PDB file of C-alpha atoms in Angstrom:
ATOM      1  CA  UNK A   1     -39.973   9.013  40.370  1.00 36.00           C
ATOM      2  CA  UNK A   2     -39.373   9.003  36.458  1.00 38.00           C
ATOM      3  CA  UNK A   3     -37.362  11.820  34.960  1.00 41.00           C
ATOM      4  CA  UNK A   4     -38.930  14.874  33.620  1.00 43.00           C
ATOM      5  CA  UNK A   5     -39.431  15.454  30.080  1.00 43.00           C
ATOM      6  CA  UNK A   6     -36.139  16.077  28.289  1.00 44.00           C
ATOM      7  CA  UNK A   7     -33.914  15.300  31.390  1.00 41.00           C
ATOM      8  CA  UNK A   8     -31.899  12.341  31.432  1.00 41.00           C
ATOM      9  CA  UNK A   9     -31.772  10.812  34.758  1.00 41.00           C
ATOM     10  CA  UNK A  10     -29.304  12.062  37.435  1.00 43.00           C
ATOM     11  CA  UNK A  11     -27.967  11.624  40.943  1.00 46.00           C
ATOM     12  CA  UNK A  12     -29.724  14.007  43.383  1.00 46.00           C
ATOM     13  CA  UNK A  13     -32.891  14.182  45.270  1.00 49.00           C
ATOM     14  CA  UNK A  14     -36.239  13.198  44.473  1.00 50.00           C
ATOM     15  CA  UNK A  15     -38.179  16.409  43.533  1.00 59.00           C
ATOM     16  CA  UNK A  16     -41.719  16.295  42.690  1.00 72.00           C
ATOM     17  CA  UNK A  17     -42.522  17.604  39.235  1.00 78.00           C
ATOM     18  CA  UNK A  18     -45.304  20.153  39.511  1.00 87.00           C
ATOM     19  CA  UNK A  19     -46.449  22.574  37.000  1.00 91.00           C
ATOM     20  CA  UNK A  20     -44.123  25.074  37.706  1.00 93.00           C
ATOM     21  CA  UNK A  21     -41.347  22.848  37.135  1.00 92.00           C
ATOM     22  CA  UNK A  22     -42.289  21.648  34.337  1.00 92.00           C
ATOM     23  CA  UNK A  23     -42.804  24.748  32.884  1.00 94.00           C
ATOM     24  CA  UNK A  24     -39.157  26.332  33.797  1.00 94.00           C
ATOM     25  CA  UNK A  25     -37.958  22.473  32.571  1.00 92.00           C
ATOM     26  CA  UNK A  26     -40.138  23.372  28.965  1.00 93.00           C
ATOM     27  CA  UNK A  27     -38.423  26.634  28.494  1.00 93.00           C
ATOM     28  CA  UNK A  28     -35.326  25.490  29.437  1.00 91.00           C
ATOM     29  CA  UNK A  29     -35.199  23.286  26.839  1.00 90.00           C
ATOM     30  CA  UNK A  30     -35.821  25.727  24.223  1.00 89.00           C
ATOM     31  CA  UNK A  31     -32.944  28.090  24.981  1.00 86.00           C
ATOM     32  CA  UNK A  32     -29.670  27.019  23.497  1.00 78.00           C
ATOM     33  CA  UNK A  33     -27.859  29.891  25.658  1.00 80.00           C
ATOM     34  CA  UNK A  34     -27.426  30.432  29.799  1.00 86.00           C
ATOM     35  CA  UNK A  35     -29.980  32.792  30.901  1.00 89.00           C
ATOM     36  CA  UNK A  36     -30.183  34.392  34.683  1.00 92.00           C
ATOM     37  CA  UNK A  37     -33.161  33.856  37.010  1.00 94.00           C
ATOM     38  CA  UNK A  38     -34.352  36.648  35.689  1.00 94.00           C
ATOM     39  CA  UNK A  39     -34.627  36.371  31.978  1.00 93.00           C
ATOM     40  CA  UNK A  40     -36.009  33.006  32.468  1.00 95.00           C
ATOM     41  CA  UNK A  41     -39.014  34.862  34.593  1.00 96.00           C
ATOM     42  CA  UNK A  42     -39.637  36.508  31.974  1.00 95.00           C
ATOM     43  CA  UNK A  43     -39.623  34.197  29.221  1.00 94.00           C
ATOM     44  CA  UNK A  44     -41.868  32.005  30.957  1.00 95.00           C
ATOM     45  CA  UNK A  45     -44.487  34.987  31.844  1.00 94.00           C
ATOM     46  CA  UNK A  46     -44.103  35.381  27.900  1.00 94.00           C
ATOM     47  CA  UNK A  47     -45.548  32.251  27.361  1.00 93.00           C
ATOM     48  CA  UNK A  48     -48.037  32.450  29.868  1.00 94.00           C
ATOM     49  CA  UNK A  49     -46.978  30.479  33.086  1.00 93.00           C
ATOM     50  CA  UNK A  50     -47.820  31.700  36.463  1.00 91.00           C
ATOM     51  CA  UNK A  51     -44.434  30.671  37.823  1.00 93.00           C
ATOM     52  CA  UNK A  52     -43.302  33.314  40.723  1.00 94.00           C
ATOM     53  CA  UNK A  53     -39.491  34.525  40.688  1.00 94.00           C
ATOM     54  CA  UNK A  54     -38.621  32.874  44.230  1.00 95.00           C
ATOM     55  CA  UNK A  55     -40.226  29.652  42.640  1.00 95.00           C
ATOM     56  CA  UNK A  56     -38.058  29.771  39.615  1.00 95.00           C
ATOM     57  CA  UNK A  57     -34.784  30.047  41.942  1.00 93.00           C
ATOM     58  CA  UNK A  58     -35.386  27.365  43.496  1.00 94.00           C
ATOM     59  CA  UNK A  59     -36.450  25.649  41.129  1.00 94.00           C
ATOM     60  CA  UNK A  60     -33.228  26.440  39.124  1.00 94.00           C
ATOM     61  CA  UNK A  61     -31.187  25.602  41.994  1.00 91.00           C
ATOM     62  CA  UNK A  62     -32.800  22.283  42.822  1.00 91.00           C
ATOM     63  CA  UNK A  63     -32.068  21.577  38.854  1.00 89.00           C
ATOM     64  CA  UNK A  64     -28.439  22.644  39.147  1.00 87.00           C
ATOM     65  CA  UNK A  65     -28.291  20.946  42.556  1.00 85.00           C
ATOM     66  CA  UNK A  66     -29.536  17.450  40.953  1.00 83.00           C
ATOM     67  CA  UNK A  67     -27.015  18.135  38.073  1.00 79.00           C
ATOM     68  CA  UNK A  68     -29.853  18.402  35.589  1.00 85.00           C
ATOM     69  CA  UNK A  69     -28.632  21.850  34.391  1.00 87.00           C
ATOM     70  CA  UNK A  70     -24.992  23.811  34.532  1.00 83.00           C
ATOM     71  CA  UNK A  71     -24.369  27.112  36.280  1.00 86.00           C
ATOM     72  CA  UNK A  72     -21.946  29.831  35.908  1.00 82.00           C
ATOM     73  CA  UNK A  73     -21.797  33.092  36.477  1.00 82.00           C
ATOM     74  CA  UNK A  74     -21.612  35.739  34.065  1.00 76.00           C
ATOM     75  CA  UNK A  75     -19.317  38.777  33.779  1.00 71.00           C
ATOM     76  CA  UNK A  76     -21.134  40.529  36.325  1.00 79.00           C
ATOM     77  CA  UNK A  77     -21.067  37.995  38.595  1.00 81.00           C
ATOM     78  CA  UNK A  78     -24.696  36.688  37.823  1.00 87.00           C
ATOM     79  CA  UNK A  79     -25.796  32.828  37.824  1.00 89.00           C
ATOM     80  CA  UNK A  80     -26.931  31.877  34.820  1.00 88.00           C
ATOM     81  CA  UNK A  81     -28.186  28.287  33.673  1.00 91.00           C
ATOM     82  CA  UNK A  82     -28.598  26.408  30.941  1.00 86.00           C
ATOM     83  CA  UNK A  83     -29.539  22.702  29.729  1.00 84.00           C
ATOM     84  CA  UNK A  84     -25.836  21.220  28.769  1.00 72.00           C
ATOM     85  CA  UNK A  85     -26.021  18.712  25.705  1.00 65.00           C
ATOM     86  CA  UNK A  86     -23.469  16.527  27.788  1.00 61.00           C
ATOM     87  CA  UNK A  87     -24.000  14.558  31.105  1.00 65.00           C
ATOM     88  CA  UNK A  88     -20.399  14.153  31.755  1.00 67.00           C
ATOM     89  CA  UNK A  89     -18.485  16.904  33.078  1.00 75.00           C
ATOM     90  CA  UNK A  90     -17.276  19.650  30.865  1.00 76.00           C
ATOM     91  CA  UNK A  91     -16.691  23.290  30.779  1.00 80.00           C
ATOM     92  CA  UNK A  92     -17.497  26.469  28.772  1.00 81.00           C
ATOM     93  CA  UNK A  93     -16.200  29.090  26.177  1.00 85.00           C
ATOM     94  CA  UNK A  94     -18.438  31.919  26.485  1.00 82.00           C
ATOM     95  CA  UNK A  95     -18.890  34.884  24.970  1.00 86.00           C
ATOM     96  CA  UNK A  96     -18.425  37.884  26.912  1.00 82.00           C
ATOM     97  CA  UNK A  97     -20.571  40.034  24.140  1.00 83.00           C
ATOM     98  CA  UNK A  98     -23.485  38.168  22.794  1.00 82.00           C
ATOM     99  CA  UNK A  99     -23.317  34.852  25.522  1.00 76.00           C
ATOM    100  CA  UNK A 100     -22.650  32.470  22.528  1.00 81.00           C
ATOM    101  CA  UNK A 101     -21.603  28.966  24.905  1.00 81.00           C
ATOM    102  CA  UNK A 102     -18.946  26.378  23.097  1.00 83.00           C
ATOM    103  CA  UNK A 103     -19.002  23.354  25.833  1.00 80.00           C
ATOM    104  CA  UNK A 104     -15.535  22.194  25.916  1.00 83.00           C
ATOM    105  CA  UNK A 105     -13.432  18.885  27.369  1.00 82.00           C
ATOM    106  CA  UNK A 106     -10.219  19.656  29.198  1.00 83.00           C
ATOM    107  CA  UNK A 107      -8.625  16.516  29.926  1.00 84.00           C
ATOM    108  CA  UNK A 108      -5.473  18.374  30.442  1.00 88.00           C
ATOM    109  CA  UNK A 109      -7.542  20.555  33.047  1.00 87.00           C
ATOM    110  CA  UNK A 110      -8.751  16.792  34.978  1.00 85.00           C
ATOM    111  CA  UNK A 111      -5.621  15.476  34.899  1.00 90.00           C
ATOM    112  CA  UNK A 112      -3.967  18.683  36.602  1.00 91.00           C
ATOM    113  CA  UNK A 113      -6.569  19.162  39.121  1.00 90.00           C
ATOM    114  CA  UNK A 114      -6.338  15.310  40.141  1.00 91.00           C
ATOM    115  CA  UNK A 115      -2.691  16.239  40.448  1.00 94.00           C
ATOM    116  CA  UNK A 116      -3.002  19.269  42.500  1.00 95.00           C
ATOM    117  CA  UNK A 117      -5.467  17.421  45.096  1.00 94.00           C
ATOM    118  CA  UNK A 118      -3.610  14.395  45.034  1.00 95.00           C
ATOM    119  CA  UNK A 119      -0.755  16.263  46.142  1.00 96.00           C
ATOM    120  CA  UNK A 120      -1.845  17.958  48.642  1.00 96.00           C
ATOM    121  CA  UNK A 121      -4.037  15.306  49.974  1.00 96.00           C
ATOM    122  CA  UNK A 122      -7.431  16.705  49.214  1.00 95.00           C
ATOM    123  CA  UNK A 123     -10.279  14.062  48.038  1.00 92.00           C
ATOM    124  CA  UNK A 124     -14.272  14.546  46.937  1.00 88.00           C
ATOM    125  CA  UNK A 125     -13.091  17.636  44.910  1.00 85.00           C
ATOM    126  CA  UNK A 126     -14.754  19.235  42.760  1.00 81.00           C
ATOM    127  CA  UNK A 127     -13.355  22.348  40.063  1.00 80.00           C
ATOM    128  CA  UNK A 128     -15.113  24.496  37.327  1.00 77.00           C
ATOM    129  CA  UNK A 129     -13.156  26.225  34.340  1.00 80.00           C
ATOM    130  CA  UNK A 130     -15.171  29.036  32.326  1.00 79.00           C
ATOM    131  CA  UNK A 131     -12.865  30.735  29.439  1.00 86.00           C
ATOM    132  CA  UNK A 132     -14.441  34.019  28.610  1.00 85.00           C
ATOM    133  CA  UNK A 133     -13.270  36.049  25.126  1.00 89.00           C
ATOM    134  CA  UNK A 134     -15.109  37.468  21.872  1.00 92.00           C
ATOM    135  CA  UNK A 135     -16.591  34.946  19.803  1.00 91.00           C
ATOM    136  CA  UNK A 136     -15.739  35.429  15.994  1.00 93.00           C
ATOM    137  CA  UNK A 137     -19.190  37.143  15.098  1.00 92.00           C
ATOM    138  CA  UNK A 138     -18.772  39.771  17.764  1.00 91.00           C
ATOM    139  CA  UNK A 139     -14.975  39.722  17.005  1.00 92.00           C
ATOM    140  CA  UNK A 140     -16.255  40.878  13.405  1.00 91.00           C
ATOM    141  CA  UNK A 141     -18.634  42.928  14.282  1.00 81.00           C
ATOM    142  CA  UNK A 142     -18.638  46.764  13.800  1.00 75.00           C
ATOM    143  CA  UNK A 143     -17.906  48.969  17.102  1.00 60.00           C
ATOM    144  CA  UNK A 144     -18.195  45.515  19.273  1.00 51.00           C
ATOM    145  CA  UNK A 145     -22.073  45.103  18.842  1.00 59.00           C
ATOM    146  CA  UNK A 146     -23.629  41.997  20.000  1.00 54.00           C
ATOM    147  CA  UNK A 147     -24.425  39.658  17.052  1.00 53.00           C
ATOM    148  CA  UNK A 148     -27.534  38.426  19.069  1.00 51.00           C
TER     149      UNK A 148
END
């Protein structure tokens, strides 16, 4: 099955592309930030698509499943998603204020958890690293307001 619009071509299971995923795939692709289940809902009834919440989670999940779009969870524990610029693995600097995402490489990171396994004679594993802090707009701003 040939990848969807704007999605490079991944390991994972053959989904079919139906409207509704191409619709949370469109509007995916226009958001530079993560945004939850929810927000995407409600962008895409902004736009007009009929897409129901339970289809957009799974939706989202069969995306972040087929590694066609990172998830993390937010400060309050929420999964959020967005479209990563990279296909290789990476991590995130987010901002705990406005959401403002830096993708980051961590070699040091992939060299200590190959250690760690190795040592303890783990294989197949798997690790995610998400630094949280203030980015400098929201570090400037006045009383801690968002910048976005």
């Amino acid at each position: 099955m040939p990848a969807e619009a704007g999605q490079p071509t991944r390991k994972g299971s053959e989904q079919r592309v139906t409207r509704q995923r191409r619709a949370v795939s469109a509007t995916l692709d226009e958001l530079d930030d993560f945004v939850s289940t929810q927000e995407l809902y409600r962008k895409l009834h902004e736009r007009g698509e009929s897409v129901s919440l339970a289809t957009a989670y799974r939706i989202l999940q069969s995306m972040a499943d087929d590694g066609l779009v990172d998830v993390l969870r937010n400060g309050e524990g929420e999964a959020v998603y967005r479209r990563c610029a990279v296909e290789h693995h990476h991590h995130h600097l987010l901002c705990r204020k406005c959401g403002r995402t830096v993708e980051i490489e961590a070699p040091a990171v992939e060299q200590w958890a190959a250690r760690v396994a190795a040592e303890n004679g783990y294989t197949e594993v798997a690790h995610t690293v998400e630094i949280y802090g203030l980015c400098p707009a929201c570090s400037a701003s006045p009383a801690g307001e968002p910048t976005a």
